[in-house]
Coordinates of C-alpha atoms and ligand atoms in Angstrom, one line a residue:
M943 CA -14.2 9.6 31.9
T944 CA -13.2 6.0 31.3
K945 CA -10.3 5.7 28.7
K946 CA -11.1 3.9 25.5
T947 CA -8.9 1.1 24.2
F948 CA -8.4 0.5 20.5
I949 CA -6.5 -2.4 19.0
C950 CA -4.8 -1.3 15.7
V951 CA -3.9 -4.2 13.2
V952 CA -1.0 -4.2 10.7
G953 CA 0.1 -7.2 8.7
A954 CA 1.5 -6.4 5.2
R955 CA 3.9 -3.6 4.2
P956 CA 1.3 -1.0 2.9
N957 CA -0.6 -1.2 6.3
L958 CA 2.4 0.3 8.0
M959 CA 2.5 3.6 6.3
K960 CA -1.4 3.9 6.7
M961 CA -1.5 2.9 10.3
A962 CA 1.6 4.6 11.7
P963 CA 0.1 8.2 11.7
I964 CA -3.0 6.9 13.6
I965 CA -1.0 5.2 16.2
H966 CA 1.1 8.5 16.6
A967 CA -2.0 10.6 16.8
M968 CA -3.7 8.2 19.4
K969 CA -0.6 8.2 21.5
K970 CA -0.8 12.0 21.7
Q971 CA -4.2 11.5 23.2
S972 CA -2.9 9.0 25.9
D973 CA -4.9 10.6 28.7
K974 CA -8.2 9.8 26.9
L975 CA -7.4 6.5 25.0
N976 CA -5.1 3.5 25.0
V977 CA -3.7 1.8 21.9
L978 CA -2.4 -1.6 21.3
L979 CA -0.7 -2.6 18.2
V980 CA -1.0 -6.1 16.7
H981 CA 1.3 -7.2 13.8
T982 CA 0.0 -10.4 12.2
G983 CA 3.4 -11.1 10.5
Q984 CA 1.8 -11.5 7.1
H985 CA 5.0 -9.8 6.0
Y986 CA 8.0 -10.8 7.9
D987 CA 11.1 -10.1 6.0
Y988 CA 13.3 -7.3 7.6
M989 CA 13.0 -5.2 4.4
M990 CA 9.1 -5.9 4.2
S991 CA 8.4 -5.1 7.7
E992 CA 10.8 -4.3 10.5
I993 CA 12.7 -1.5 8.7
F994 CA 9.3 0.3 8.4
F995 CA 8.8 0.2 12.2
R996 CA 12.1 1.8 12.7
E997 CA 11.7 4.5 9.9
L998 CA 8.0 5.2 10.7
E999 CA 9.1 5.7 14.4
L1000 CA 6.7 3.0 15.6
D1001 CA 7.4 1.1 18.8
K1002 CA 7.6 -2.7 18.7
P1003 CA 4.1 -4.1 18.3
D1004 CA 2.4 -5.2 21.6
Y1005 CA 1.6 -8.6 19.9
F1006 CA 3.4 -10.2 16.9
L1007 CA 1.6 -13.3 15.6
G1008 CA 4.2 -14.7 13.3
I1009 CA 1.7 -15.8 10.6
G1010 CA 3.9 -15.8 7.6
S1011 CA 3.0 -16.7 4.0
G1012 CA 0.6 -19.2 2.9
K1013 CA -2.4 -20.0 0.6
H1014 CA -5.2 -17.4 1.1
G1015 CA -7.5 -19.7 3.2
E1016 CA -4.6 -21.0 5.3
Q1017 CA -3.1 -17.5 5.9
T1018 CA -6.4 -15.9 6.6
A1019 CA -7.5 -18.8 9.0
R1020 CA -4.1 -18.7 10.9
I1021 CA -4.5 -15.1 11.5
M1022 CA -8.0 -15.5 12.7
I1023 CA -7.1 -18.2 15.2
A1024 CA -4.2 -16.1 16.6
F1025 CA -6.1 -12.8 16.7
E1026 CA -9.1 -14.4 18.5
E1027 CA -6.8 -15.4 21.4
I1028 CA -5.8 -11.8 21.7
L1029 CA -9.4 -10.4 21.7
E1030 CA -10.2 -13.1 24.5
K1031 CA -7.4 -11.7 26.5
E1032 CA -7.6 -7.9 26.0
T1033 CA -10.7 -5.8 26.7
C1034 CA -11.2 -3.3 23.9
D1035 CA -13.6 -0.8 22.5
G1036 CA -12.7 -1.1 18.9
V1037 CA -10.4 -2.8 16.4
V1038 CA -8.9 -0.6 13.7
V1039 CA -7.8 -2.1 10.5
A1040 CA -6.5 -0.6 7.2
G1041 CA -6.5 -1.3 3.5
D1042 CA -7.4 -4.6 1.9
V1043 CA -4.9 -7.2 2.7
N1044 CA -5.8 -10.8 4.2
S1045 CA -4.8 -9.5 7.6
T1046 CA -7.6 -6.8 7.3
I1047 CA -10.4 -9.1 6.6
A1048 CA -9.2 -11.8 9.0
C1049 CA -9.1 -9.5 12.0
S1050 CA -12.3 -7.7 11.2
L1051 CA -14.2 -10.9 11.0
V1052 CA -12.9 -12.2 14.4
A1053 CA -13.7 -8.8 16.0
V1054 CA -17.2 -8.5 14.6
K1055 CA -18.1 -11.9 15.7
M1056 CA -17.0 -11.1 19.3
H1057 CA -19.3 -7.9 19.1
I1058 CA -16.3 -5.6 19.0
P1059 CA -16.9 -2.7 16.4
V1060 CA -14.5 -2.5 13.6
T1061 CA -13.2 0.8 12.1
H1062 CA -12.0 0.4 8.6
V1063 CA -9.5 3.0 7.3
E1064 CA -9.3 3.5 3.4
S1065 CA -12.8 2.1 3.1
G1066 CA -15.0 2.1 0.1
L1067 CA -12.4 1.6 -2.8
R1068 CA -13.6 -0.6 -5.5
S1069 CA -11.7 -2.0 -8.6
F1070 CA -14.9 -3.9 -9.6
D1071 CA -12.6 -6.7 -10.4
S1072 CA -13.5 -9.7 -8.2
G1073 CA -10.5 -11.6 -9.5
M1074 CA -8.3 -9.5 -7.2
P1075 CA -8.1 -10.9 -3.7
E1076 CA -8.0 -7.3 -2.4
E1077 CA -11.4 -6.5 -3.8
I1078 CA -13.0 -9.4 -1.9
N1079 CA -11.2 -8.2 1.2
R1080 CA -12.3 -4.6 0.7
I1081 CA -16.0 -5.4 0.2
L1082 CA -16.3 -7.9 3.1
T1083 CA -14.4 -5.7 5.5
D1084 CA -16.6 -2.7 4.6
R1085 CA -19.7 -4.9 5.0
I1086 CA -18.9 -5.7 8.7
S1087 CA -17.3 -2.5 9.7
S1088 CA -19.2 0.2 11.9
V1089 CA -17.0 3.1 11.1
L1090 CA -15.8 3.8 7.6
F1091 CA -13.1 6.2 6.8
V1092 CA -12.8 7.1 3.2
T1093 CA -9.9 8.6 1.3
E1094 CA -11.7 9.9 -1.7
K1095 CA -15.3 10.7 -3.0
S1096 CA -15.5 7.4 -5.0
G1097 CA -15.2 5.5 -1.7
R1098 CA -18.2 7.3 -0.2
E1099 CA -20.3 6.8 -3.4
N1100 CA -19.5 3.1 -3.6
L1101 CA -20.5 2.6 0.1
L1102 CA -23.8 4.6 -0.2
R1103 CA -24.6 2.6 -3.4
E1104 CA -24.1 -0.7 -1.5
G1105 CA -26.4 0.4 1.2
V1106 CA -24.2 1.6 4.0
S1107 CA -25.9 4.3 6.1
E1108 CA -24.5 7.6 5.7
D1109 CA -23.8 8.2 9.4
K1110 CA -21.1 5.5 9.3
I1111 CA -19.1 7.1 6.5
F1112 CA -16.4 9.8 7.2
M1113 CA -14.3 11.5 4.4
V1114 CA -10.9 12.0 6.3
G1115 CA -8.3 12.0 3.4
N1116 CA -5.4 9.6 3.2
T1117 CA -3.2 8.6 6.2
M1118 CA -0.6 7.2 3.7
I1119 CA -0.1 10.8 2.7
D1120 CA 0.3 11.8 6.4
S1121 CA 3.3 9.5 6.4
L1122 CA 4.6 11.0 3.3
E1123 CA 4.2 14.6 4.6
R1124 CA 6.1 13.7 7.7
F1125 CA 9.0 11.8 6.1
L1126 CA 9.5 13.4 2.7
S1127 CA 12.3 15.9 3.7
L1128 CA 14.0 13.3 5.7
S1129 CA 13.8 10.9 2.7
K1130 CA 15.6 13.5 0.6
Q1131 CA 18.7 13.3 2.9
Q1132 CA 19.1 9.7 1.9
P1133 CA 21.5 8.9 -0.9
L1134 CA 19.8 7.2 -4.0
P1135 CA 20.6 3.5 -4.1
L1136 CA 23.1 2.1 -6.6
D1137 CA 26.2 4.1 -5.7
G1138 CA 26.1 6.8 -8.3
K1139 CA 24.7 4.6 -11.1
I1140 CA 21.5 6.7 -11.3
E1141 CA 20.9 10.4 -11.1
S1142 CA 18.0 12.3 -9.7
G1143 CA 15.3 13.0 -12.5
N1144 CA 16.9 10.5 -14.8
Y1145 CA 15.6 7.1 -14.3
I1146 CA 12.3 5.1 -14.4
L1147 CA 11.3 3.5 -11.2
V1148 CA 9.3 0.3 -11.5
T1149 CA 7.3 -1.9 -9.0
L1150 CA 5.3 -5.0 -10.0
H1151 CA 3.9 -7.5 -7.7
R1152 CA 0.2 -8.1 -8.5
P1153 CA -0.5 -11.9 -9.0
S1154 CA -2.3 -11.1 -12.3
N1155 CA 0.9 -9.4 -13.6
V1156 CA 3.7 -11.6 -12.2
D1157 CA 2.4 -15.1 -11.8
D1158 CA 1.5 -15.8 -15.5
K1159 CA 4.5 -16.2 -17.6
I1160 CA 2.5 -15.0 -20.7
V1161 CA 1.9 -11.7 -19.1
F1162 CA 5.1 -11.3 -17.2
L1163 CA 7.7 -12.1 -19.7
P1164 CA 6.6 -9.4 -22.3
L1165 CA 6.6 -6.9 -19.4
M1166 CA 10.1 -7.7 -18.5
K1167 CA 11.3 -7.6 -22.1
M1168 CA 9.9 -4.1 -22.5
L1169 CA 11.5 -3.0 -19.3
A1170 CA 14.8 -4.3 -20.5
E1171 CA 14.4 -2.4 -23.8
F1172 CA 13.6 0.8 -21.9
S1173 CA 16.8 0.4 -19.8
S1174 CA 18.9 1.1 -22.9
Q1175 CA 17.3 4.5 -23.2
L1176 CA 17.1 5.4 -19.4
P1177 CA 18.2 3.5 -16.4
I1178 CA 15.4 1.4 -14.8
V1179 CA 15.3 0.9 -11.0
F1180 CA 13.1 -2.0 -10.0
P1181 CA 13.0 -2.9 -6.2
V1182 CA 11.7 -6.4 -6.5
H1183 CA 9.0 -7.8 -4.1
P1184 CA 9.6 -11.3 -2.9
R1185 CA 6.8 -12.8 -4.9
T1186 CA 8.2 -11.2 -8.1
K1187 CA 11.7 -12.2 -7.3
E1188 CA 10.5 -15.9 -7.2
K1189 CA 9.0 -15.5 -10.7
I1190 CA 12.1 -13.8 -12.2
T1191 CA 14.3 -16.6 -10.9
E1192 CA 12.0 -19.1 -12.4
Y1193 CA 11.0 -17.5 -15.8
C1194 CA 13.8 -15.1 -16.8
P1195 CA 16.9 -15.3 -14.6
E1196 CA 18.8 -13.7 -17.6
Y1197 CA 17.6 -10.4 -16.2
L1198 CA 19.5 -10.9 -13.0
S1199 CA 22.8 -11.1 -15.0
E1200 CA 25.2 -8.4 -15.9
D1201 CA 23.8 -8.4 -19.6
Y1202 CA 21.5 -5.6 -18.7
P1203 CA 23.8 -3.0 -17.0
D1204 CA 21.2 -0.4 -16.6
F1205 CA 18.2 -2.7 -15.7
H1206 CA 18.7 -2.6 -12.0
L1207 CA 16.7 -5.2 -10.1
I1208 CA 17.3 -4.4 -6.4
E1209 CA 16.1 -5.7 -3.2
P1210 CA 12.9 -4.1 -1.7
T1211 CA 14.0 -0.9 -0.1
G1212 CA 12.9 0.8 3.1
Y1213 CA 10.3 3.5 3.3
L1214 CA 12.6 6.5 3.2
S1215 CA 14.7 5.2 0.4
F1216 CA 11.5 4.4 -1.6
L1217 CA 10.1 7.9 -0.9
N1218 CA 13.4 9.3 -2.3
L1219 CA 13.3 7.0 -5.2
M1220 CA 9.8 8.0 -6.0
S1221 CA 10.1 11.7 -5.6
S1222 CA 13.3 11.8 -7.8
A1223 CA 12.1 9.5 -10.5
K1224 CA 11.4 10.9 -14.1
L1225 CA 8.5 8.4 -14.4
V1226 CA 7.0 5.6 -12.2
L1227 CA 5.6 2.3 -13.7
T1228 CA 3.6 0.4 -11.2
D1229 CA 0.8 -2.0 -10.3
S1230 CA 0.6 -1.0 -6.7
G1231 CA -2.3 0.9 -5.2
G1232 CA -0.6 3.2 -2.8
I1233 CA 2.1 4.3 -5.3
Q1234 CA -0.6 5.7 -7.5
E1235 CA -1.5 7.9 -4.6
E1236 CA 1.9 9.0 -3.5
T1237 CA 3.1 9.9 -7.0
S1238 CA 0.0 12.1 -7.3
V1239 CA 1.0 14.1 -4.3
L1240 CA 4.6 14.3 -5.4
N1241 CA 3.6 15.3 -8.9
V1242 CA 5.6 12.7 -10.4
P1243 CA 4.1 11.0 -13.6
C1244 CA 2.8 7.4 -13.0
L1245 CA 1.6 4.8 -15.5
T1246 CA -0.4 2.1 -13.8
L1247 CA 0.1 -1.2 -15.4
R1248 CA -3.4 -2.6 -14.8
E1249 CA -6.8 -2.6 -16.4
N1250 CA -8.6 -0.9 -13.5
T1251 CA -7.9 1.2 -10.4
E1252 CA -9.8 1.3 -7.2
R1253 CA -8.3 4.8 -6.8
P1254 CA -9.9 6.8 -9.6
V1255 CA -9.0 10.2 -7.8
T1256 CA -5.5 9.6 -8.9
I1257 CA -6.5 9.8 -12.5
E1258 CA -9.2 12.4 -12.3
V1259 CA -7.1 14.8 -10.2
G1260 CA -3.6 13.3 -9.8
T1261 CA -0.8 12.2 -12.2
N1262 CA -1.8 8.7 -12.8
E1263 CA -2.8 7.1 -16.0
L1264 CA -4.1 3.7 -16.4
I1265 CA -2.3 2.1 -19.3
G1266 CA -3.1 -1.7 -19.0
I1267 CA -0.6 -4.5 -19.4
D1268 CA 0.0 -4.6 -23.2
P1269 CA 3.4 -3.3 -24.2
V1270 CA 1.8 -2.0 -27.4
N1271 CA 0.1 0.7 -25.4
I1272 CA 2.7 1.0 -22.6
K1273 CA 5.7 1.9 -24.9
P1274 CA 4.1 5.0 -26.7
A1275 CA 2.9 6.2 -23.3
V1276 CA 6.3 6.0 -21.9
Q1277 CA 8.0 7.7 -24.9
A1278 CA 5.4 10.5 -24.6
I1279 CA 6.3 11.2 -21.1
L1280 CA 10.1 11.0 -21.7
Q1281 CA 9.6 13.7 -24.5
G1282 CA 8.0 15.9 -21.9
K1283 CA 4.3 15.3 -22.5
L1284 CA 3.3 15.4 -18.9
K1285 CA 0.0 15.2 -17.3
R1286 CA 0.0 17.8 -14.5
G1287 CA -1.6 16.6 -11.3
E1288 CA -3.2 18.2 -8.2
R1289 CA -3.4 17.0 -4.7
P1290 CA -6.8 15.3 -4.1
P1291 CA -9.0 16.9 -1.5
M1292 CA -8.0 16.4 2.1
W1293 CA -4.8 14.7 1.4
D1294 CA -3.1 17.3 3.6
G1295 CA -1.2 15.3 6.2
K1296 CA -3.9 15.8 8.8
S1297 CA -6.0 12.6 8.1
A1298 CA -5.0 10.7 11.2
E1299 CA -5.7 13.6 13.5
R1300 CA -9.2 13.7 12.0
I1301 CA -9.7 9.9 12.5
V1302 CA -8.7 10.1 16.0
K1303 CA -11.0 13.0 16.8
I1304 CA -13.9 11.2 15.3
L1305 CA -13.2 8.1 17.2
M1306 CA -13.1 10.0 20.4
D1307 CA -16.3 11.9 19.6
I1308 CA -18.4 8.9 18.6
G1309 CA -19.7 7.2 21.8
Ligands
LIG348 C1 0.1 -8.6 -0.1 C2 -1.4 -8.1 -0.3 C3 -1.4 -7.1 -1.4 C4 -0.3 -5.9 -1.1 C5 1.0 -6.5 -1.0 C6 2.1 -5.5 -0.6 C7 -3.0 -9.8 0.2 C8 -4.0 -10.7 -0.4 N1 -2.1 -9.2 -0.6 O1 0.4 -9.2 -1.2 O2 -2.7 -6.6 -1.5 O3 -0.3 -5.0 -2.1 O4 0.9 -7.4 0.2 O5 3.4 -6.1 -0.6 O6 -3.0 -9.7 1.5 N2 7.1 -13.0 1.0 C9 8.3 -13.0 1.6 N3 8.6 -12.3 2.6 C10 7.7 -11.4 3.2 C11 6.4 -11.4 2.7 C12 6.1 -12.3 1.6 O7 9.2 -13.6 1.1 O8 8.0 -10.7 4.1 C13 6.8 -13.8 -0.2 C14 6.3 -15.2 0.1 O9 6.9 -16.1 -0.9 C15 4.9 -15.2 -0.1 C16 4.7 -14.0 -1.3 O10 5.7 -13.2 -1.0 O11 4.2 -16.3 -0.6 C17 3.4 -13.2 -1.2 O12 3.2 -12.7 0.1 P1 1.7 -12.5 0.6 O13 1.7 -11.9 2.0 O14 0.9 -13.7 0.4 O15 1.1 -11.4 -0.4 P2 1.8 -10.2 -1.2 O16 1.8 -10.7 -2.7 O17 2.8 -9.6 -0.6

């Protein structure tokens, strides 16, 4: 039997936790398949990229494209040009992409035009908000993929409604949760950041990086003011994404000063440190997609500061609540949780740490 070769693509931070378990599972089958890893370099800071390779026990990528930041068209186009050169050089049976970032659609588009089948991991999610760049990336990637792996039943329903044929769709669970399962106990051996200034179970963890929340001063400033107020009640730990850091520096540098001693704006953390921060938090406030999923599995309350979510299972089954971006609604929801009114969550179906194994088995089975 000839070995199949797959090229797996990562670009931005959340791709790494989703793709790492697939790479590990593929490498276990090295007698039957080859795997090459391409990193587009969409994210490039040590704390946004390299530390994750180390902590997720990934080898260096076979190709690093060094694309970096840029406007959407520019970034996507640069990735396409560089990835095409790789596909011209390497013979492969399939390209595997994950999630919804610009690297995902850029590499899928190049592959499909070269008649190389695309496998999309975390397919079918829909926020129904075409103002989100990720929504465009999701819809288009799904449209041109041959194999669609879904994490939750809404993914399957969305794809069927859009006319995708049933035999291309596979419910496999969530590979991001494979990473969580593998590394949770190790993460707990890490000290919490901030040298004793926060205690386990006694702080609010915050992440905000969506352009719709941080780019517009009129939206972002009231959110920051609200968080600063919360910090007088319970410490806030806020690992700040580079995009958000830029906006804080521009709009409200006062929050970087000593005037708010329990409003801790810290650098982005590595994976293990973040897992530990999440699992030990009293409450998480976020606009991230993946964090809604991780908190559900960790059974930690999560309020999502968005008007919609592409991950409805985290609300239907998990601990997530969609609260929007108006402090008038967020404040009472936070107080309710701090007073112990907790939404109990369960683990969504098939989020059991074995999703990557399922994916690799299916990829080997289909001809
Ligand atoms: C990207 C994804 C988003 C994902 C997020 C996770 C798209 C369209 N968006 O958003 O879905 O949730 O990653 O973090 O692909 N920057 C750095 N260092 C880095 C990376 C970025 O300083 O290593 C700064 C740059 O100023 C850049 C900005 O962050 O302009 C935004 O980076 P970009 O990759 O364009 O999008 P994200 O906001 O990170």
